[in-house]
Short mmCIF file of C-alpha atoms in Angstrom, two decimals:
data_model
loop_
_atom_site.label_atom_id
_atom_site.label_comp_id
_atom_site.label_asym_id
_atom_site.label_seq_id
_atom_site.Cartn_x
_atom_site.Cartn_y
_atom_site.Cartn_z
CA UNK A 1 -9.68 -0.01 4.16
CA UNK A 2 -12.97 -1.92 5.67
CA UNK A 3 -14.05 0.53 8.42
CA UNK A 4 -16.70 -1.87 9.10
CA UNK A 5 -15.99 -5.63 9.31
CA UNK A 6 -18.12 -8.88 9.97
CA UNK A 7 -15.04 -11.75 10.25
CA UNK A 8 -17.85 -14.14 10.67
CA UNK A 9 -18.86 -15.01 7.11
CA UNK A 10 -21.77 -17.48 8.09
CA UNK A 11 -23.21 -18.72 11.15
CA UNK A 12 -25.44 -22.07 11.94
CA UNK A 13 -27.73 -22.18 14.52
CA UNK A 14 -30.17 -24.26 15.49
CA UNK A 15 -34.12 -23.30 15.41
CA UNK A 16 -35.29 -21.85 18.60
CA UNK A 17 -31.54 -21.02 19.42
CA UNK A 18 -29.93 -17.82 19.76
CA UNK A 19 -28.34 -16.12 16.93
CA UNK A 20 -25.49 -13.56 18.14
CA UNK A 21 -23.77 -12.03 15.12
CA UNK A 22 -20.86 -9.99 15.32
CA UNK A 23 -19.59 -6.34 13.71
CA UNK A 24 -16.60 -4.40 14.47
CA UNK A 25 -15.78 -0.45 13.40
CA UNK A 26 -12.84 1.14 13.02
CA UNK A 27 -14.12 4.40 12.57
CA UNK A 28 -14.49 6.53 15.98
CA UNK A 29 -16.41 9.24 14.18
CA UNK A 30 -19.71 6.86 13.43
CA UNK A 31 -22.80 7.69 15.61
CA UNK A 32 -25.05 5.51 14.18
CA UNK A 33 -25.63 1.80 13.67
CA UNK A 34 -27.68 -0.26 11.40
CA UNK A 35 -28.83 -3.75 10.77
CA UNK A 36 -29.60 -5.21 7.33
CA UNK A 37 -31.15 -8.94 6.28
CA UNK A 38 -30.87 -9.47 2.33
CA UNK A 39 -31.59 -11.83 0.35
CA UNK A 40 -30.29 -13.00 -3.07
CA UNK A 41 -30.96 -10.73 -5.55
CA UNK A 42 -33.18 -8.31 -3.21
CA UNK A 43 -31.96 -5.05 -1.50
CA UNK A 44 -31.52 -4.83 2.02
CA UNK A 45 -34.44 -4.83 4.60
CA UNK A 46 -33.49 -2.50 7.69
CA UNK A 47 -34.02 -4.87 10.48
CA UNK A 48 -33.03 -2.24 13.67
CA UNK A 49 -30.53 0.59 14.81
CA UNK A 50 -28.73 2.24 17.51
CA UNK A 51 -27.59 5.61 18.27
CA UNK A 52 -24.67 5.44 19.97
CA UNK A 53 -25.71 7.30 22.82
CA UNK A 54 -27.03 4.22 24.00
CA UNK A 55 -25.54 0.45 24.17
CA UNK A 56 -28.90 -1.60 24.05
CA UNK A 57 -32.12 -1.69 21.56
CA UNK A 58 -34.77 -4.16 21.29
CA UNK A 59 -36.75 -4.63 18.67
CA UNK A 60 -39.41 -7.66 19.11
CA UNK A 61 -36.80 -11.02 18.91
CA UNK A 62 -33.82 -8.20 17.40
CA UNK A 63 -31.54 -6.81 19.81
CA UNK A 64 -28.46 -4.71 18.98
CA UNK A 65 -25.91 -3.92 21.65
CA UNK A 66 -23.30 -1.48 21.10
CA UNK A 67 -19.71 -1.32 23.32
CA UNK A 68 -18.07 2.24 21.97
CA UNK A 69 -15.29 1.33 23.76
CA UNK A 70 -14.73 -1.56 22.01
CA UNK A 71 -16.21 -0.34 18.63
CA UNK A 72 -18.23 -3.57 19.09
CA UNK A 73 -21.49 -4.50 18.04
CA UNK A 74 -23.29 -7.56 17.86
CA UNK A 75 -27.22 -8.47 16.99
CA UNK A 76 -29.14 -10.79 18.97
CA UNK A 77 -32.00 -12.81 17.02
CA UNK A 78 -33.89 -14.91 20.01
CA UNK A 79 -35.54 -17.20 18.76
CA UNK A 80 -34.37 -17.80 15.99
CA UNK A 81 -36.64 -18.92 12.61
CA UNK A 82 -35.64 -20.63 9.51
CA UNK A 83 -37.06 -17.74 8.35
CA UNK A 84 -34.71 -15.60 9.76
CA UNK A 85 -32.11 -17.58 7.29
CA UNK A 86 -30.58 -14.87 5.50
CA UNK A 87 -27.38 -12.65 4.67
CA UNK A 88 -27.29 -9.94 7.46
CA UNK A 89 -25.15 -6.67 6.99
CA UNK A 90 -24.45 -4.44 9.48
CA UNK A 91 -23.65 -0.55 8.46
CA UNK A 92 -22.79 2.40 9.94
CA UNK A 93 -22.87 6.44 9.17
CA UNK A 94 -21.16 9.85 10.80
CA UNK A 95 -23.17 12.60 11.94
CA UNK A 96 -20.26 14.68 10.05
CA UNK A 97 -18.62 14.42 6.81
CA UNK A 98 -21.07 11.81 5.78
CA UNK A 99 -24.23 13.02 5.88
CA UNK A 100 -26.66 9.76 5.94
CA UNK A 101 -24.10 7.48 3.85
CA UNK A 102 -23.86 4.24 4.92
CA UNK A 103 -20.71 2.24 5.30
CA UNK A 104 -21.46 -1.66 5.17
CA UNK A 105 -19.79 -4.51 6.75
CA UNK A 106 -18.82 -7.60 4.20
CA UNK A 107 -22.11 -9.65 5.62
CA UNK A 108 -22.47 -12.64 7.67
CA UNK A 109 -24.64 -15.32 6.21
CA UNK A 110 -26.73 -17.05 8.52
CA UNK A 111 -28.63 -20.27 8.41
CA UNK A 112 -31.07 -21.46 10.62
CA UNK A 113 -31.65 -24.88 10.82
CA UNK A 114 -34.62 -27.38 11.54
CA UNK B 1 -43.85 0.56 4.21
CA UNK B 2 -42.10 2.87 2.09
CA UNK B 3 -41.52 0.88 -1.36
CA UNK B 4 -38.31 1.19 -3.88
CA UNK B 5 -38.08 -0.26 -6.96
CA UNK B 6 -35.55 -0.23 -9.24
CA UNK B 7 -35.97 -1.24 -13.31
CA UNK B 8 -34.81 -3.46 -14.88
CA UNK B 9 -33.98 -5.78 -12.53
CA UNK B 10 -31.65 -7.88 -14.55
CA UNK B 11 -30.32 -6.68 -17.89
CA UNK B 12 -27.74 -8.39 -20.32
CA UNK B 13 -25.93 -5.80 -22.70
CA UNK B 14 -23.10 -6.15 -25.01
CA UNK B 15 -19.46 -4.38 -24.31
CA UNK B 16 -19.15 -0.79 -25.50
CA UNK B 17 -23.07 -0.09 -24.82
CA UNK B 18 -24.48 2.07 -22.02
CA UNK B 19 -27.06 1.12 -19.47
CA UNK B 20 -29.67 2.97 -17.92
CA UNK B 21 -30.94 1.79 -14.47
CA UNK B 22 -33.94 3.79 -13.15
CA UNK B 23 -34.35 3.92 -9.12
CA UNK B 24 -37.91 5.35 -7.95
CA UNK B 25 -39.57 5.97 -4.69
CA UNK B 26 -43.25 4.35 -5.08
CA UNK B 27 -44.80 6.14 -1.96
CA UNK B 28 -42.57 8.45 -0.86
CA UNK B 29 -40.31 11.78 -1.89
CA UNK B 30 -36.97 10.97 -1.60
CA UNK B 31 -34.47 13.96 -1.81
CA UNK B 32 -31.22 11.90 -1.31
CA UNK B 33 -30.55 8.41 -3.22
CA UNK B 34 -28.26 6.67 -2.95
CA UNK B 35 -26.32 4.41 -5.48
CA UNK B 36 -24.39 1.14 -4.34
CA UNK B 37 -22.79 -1.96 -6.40
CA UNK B 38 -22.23 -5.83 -4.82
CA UNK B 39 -19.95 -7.96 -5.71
CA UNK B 40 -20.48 -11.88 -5.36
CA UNK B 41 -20.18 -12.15 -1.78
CA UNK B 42 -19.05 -8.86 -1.12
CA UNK B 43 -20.10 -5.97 0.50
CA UNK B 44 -22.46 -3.20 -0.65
CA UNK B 45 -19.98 -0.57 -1.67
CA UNK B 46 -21.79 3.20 -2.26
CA UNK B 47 -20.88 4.32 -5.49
CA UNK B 48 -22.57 7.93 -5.06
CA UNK B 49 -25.04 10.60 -3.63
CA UNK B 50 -27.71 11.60 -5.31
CA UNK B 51 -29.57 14.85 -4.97
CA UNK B 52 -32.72 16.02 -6.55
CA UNK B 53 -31.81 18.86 -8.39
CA UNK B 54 -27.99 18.98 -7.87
CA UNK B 55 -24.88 17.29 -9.04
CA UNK B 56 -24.48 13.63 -7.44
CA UNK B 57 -21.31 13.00 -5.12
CA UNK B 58 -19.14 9.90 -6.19
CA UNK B 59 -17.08 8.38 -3.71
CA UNK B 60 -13.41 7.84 -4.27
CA UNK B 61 -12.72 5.89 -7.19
CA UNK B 62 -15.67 5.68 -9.03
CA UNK B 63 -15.70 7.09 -12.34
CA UNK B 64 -18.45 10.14 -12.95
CA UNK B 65 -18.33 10.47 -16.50
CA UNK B 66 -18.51 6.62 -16.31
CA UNK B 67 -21.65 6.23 -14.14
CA UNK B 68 -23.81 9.29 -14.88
CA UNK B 69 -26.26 9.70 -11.97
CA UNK B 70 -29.55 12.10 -12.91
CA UNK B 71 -32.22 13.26 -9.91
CA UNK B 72 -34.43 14.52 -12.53
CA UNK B 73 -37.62 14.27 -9.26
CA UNK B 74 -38.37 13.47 -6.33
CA UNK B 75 -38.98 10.51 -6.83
CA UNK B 76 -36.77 9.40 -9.64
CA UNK B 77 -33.19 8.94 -10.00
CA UNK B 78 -31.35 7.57 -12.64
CA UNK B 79 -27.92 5.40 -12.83
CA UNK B 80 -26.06 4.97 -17.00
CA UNK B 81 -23.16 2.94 -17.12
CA UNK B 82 -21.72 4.20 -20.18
CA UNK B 83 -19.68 2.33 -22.63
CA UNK B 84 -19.83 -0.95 -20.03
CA UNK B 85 -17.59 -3.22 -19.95
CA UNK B 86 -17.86 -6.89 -18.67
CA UNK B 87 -15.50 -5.62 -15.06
CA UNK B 88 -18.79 -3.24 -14.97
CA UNK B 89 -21.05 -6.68 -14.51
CA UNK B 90 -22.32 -6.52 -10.56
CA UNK B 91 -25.59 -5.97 -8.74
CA UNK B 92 -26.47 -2.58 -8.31
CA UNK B 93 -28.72 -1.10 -5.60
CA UNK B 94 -29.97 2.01 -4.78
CA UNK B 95 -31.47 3.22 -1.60
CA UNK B 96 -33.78 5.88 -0.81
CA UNK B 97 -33.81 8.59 2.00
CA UNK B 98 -37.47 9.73 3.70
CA UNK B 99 -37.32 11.81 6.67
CA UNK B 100 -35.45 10.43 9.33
CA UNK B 101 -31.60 8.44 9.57
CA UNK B 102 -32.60 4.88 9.79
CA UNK B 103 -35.48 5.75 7.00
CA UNK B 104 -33.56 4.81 3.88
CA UNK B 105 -35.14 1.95 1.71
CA UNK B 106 -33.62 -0.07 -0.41
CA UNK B 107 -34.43 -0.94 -4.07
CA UNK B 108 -34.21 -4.43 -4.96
CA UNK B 109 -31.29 -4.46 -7.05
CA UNK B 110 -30.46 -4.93 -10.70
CA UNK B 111 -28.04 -7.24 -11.68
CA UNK B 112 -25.98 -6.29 -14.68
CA UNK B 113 -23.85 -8.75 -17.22
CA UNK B 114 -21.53 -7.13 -19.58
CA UNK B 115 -20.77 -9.91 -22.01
#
């Protein structure tokens, strides 16, 4: 059962674009909302998070909206860097029952392109 | 930043041998780490909780007298796959907790083959 799911498995954009990637929960009892780049064969680098008592945070170029209603979230990347090329995970945790574990999303691969 | 690193970060053993994967906080006391595995285009799946000075707590479906998990410190924890087999051949990450929620670094993963 994937509580937390990214349907978009990679995503081209165009340098200087912006880069919207997607995540969906299933889970009504997460609070909290993560963002993850990775590399190959590196662990993940926390990009940004939101609580979900609120629906926007922006981070520099990273912004992460959340829709509770829709168990919707979606990170913004403006504008985007071939740097920024990357595997990008979002995860999410429960104030209760699951202490500070993380539940990941199956990724969403994104290339950046010249 | 706060720094994880995990040794070794790529290790080849035979079938029927046990692996030892340490995971330590550089800069940092970490009383919760975590332990995940990735498949090849897969997700990071946690595999357990560690806790310095307790018992870890696997998740459903993963094996504890398979993957023995040790919190011996602070700053140390400790993941054996015992008697591995090659299905046991993934990347393996651990994470690290500081203080607050979105404070948990990440190692940088060893990748094990089971041949």
């Amino acid at each position: 059962d994937q509580q937390v799911k990214q349907n978009s498995p990679s995503l081209s954009v165009q340098e200087g674009r912006i880069s919207i990637l997607n995540c969906d929960y299933t889970n009504s009892m997460f609070d909290y909302f993560l963002w993850y780049k990775k590399y190959p064969a590196e662990g993940p680098t926390f990009l940004i998070s939101i609580s979900s008592i609120k629906d926007k945070n922006e981070d520099g170029r990273f912004t992460v909206f959340l829709n509770k209603s829709a168990k919707h979230l979606s990170l913004h990347i403006v504008p985007s860097q071939p740097g920024d090329s990357a595997v990008y995970f979002c995860a999410a945790s429960a104030a209760t029952g699951g202490g500070n574990k993380l539940t990941f999303g199956t990724g969403t691969q994104l290339k950046v392109e010249l | 930043g706060a720094v994880v690193s995990q040794h070794p970060s790529w290790v080849i053993c035979k079938s029927g041998t046990s692996v030892k994967i340490e995971c330590r906080s550089l800069d940092f006391q970490a009383t919760t780490m975590f332990w995940y595995r990735q498949f090849p285009k897969q997700s990071l799946m946690l595999m357990a909780t560690s806790n310095e000075g307790s018992k870890a707590t696997y998740e459903q479906g993963v094996e504890k007298d398979k993957f023995l998990i040790n919190h011996a410190s602070l700053t140390l924890s400790t993941l054996t796959v015992t008697s591995a087999h090659p299905e046991d051949s993934s990347f393996y990450i651990c994470s690290a907790e500081a203080s607050y929620r979105d404070e948990q670094y990440f190692g940088p993963g060893t990748r094990l083959t089971v041949t």
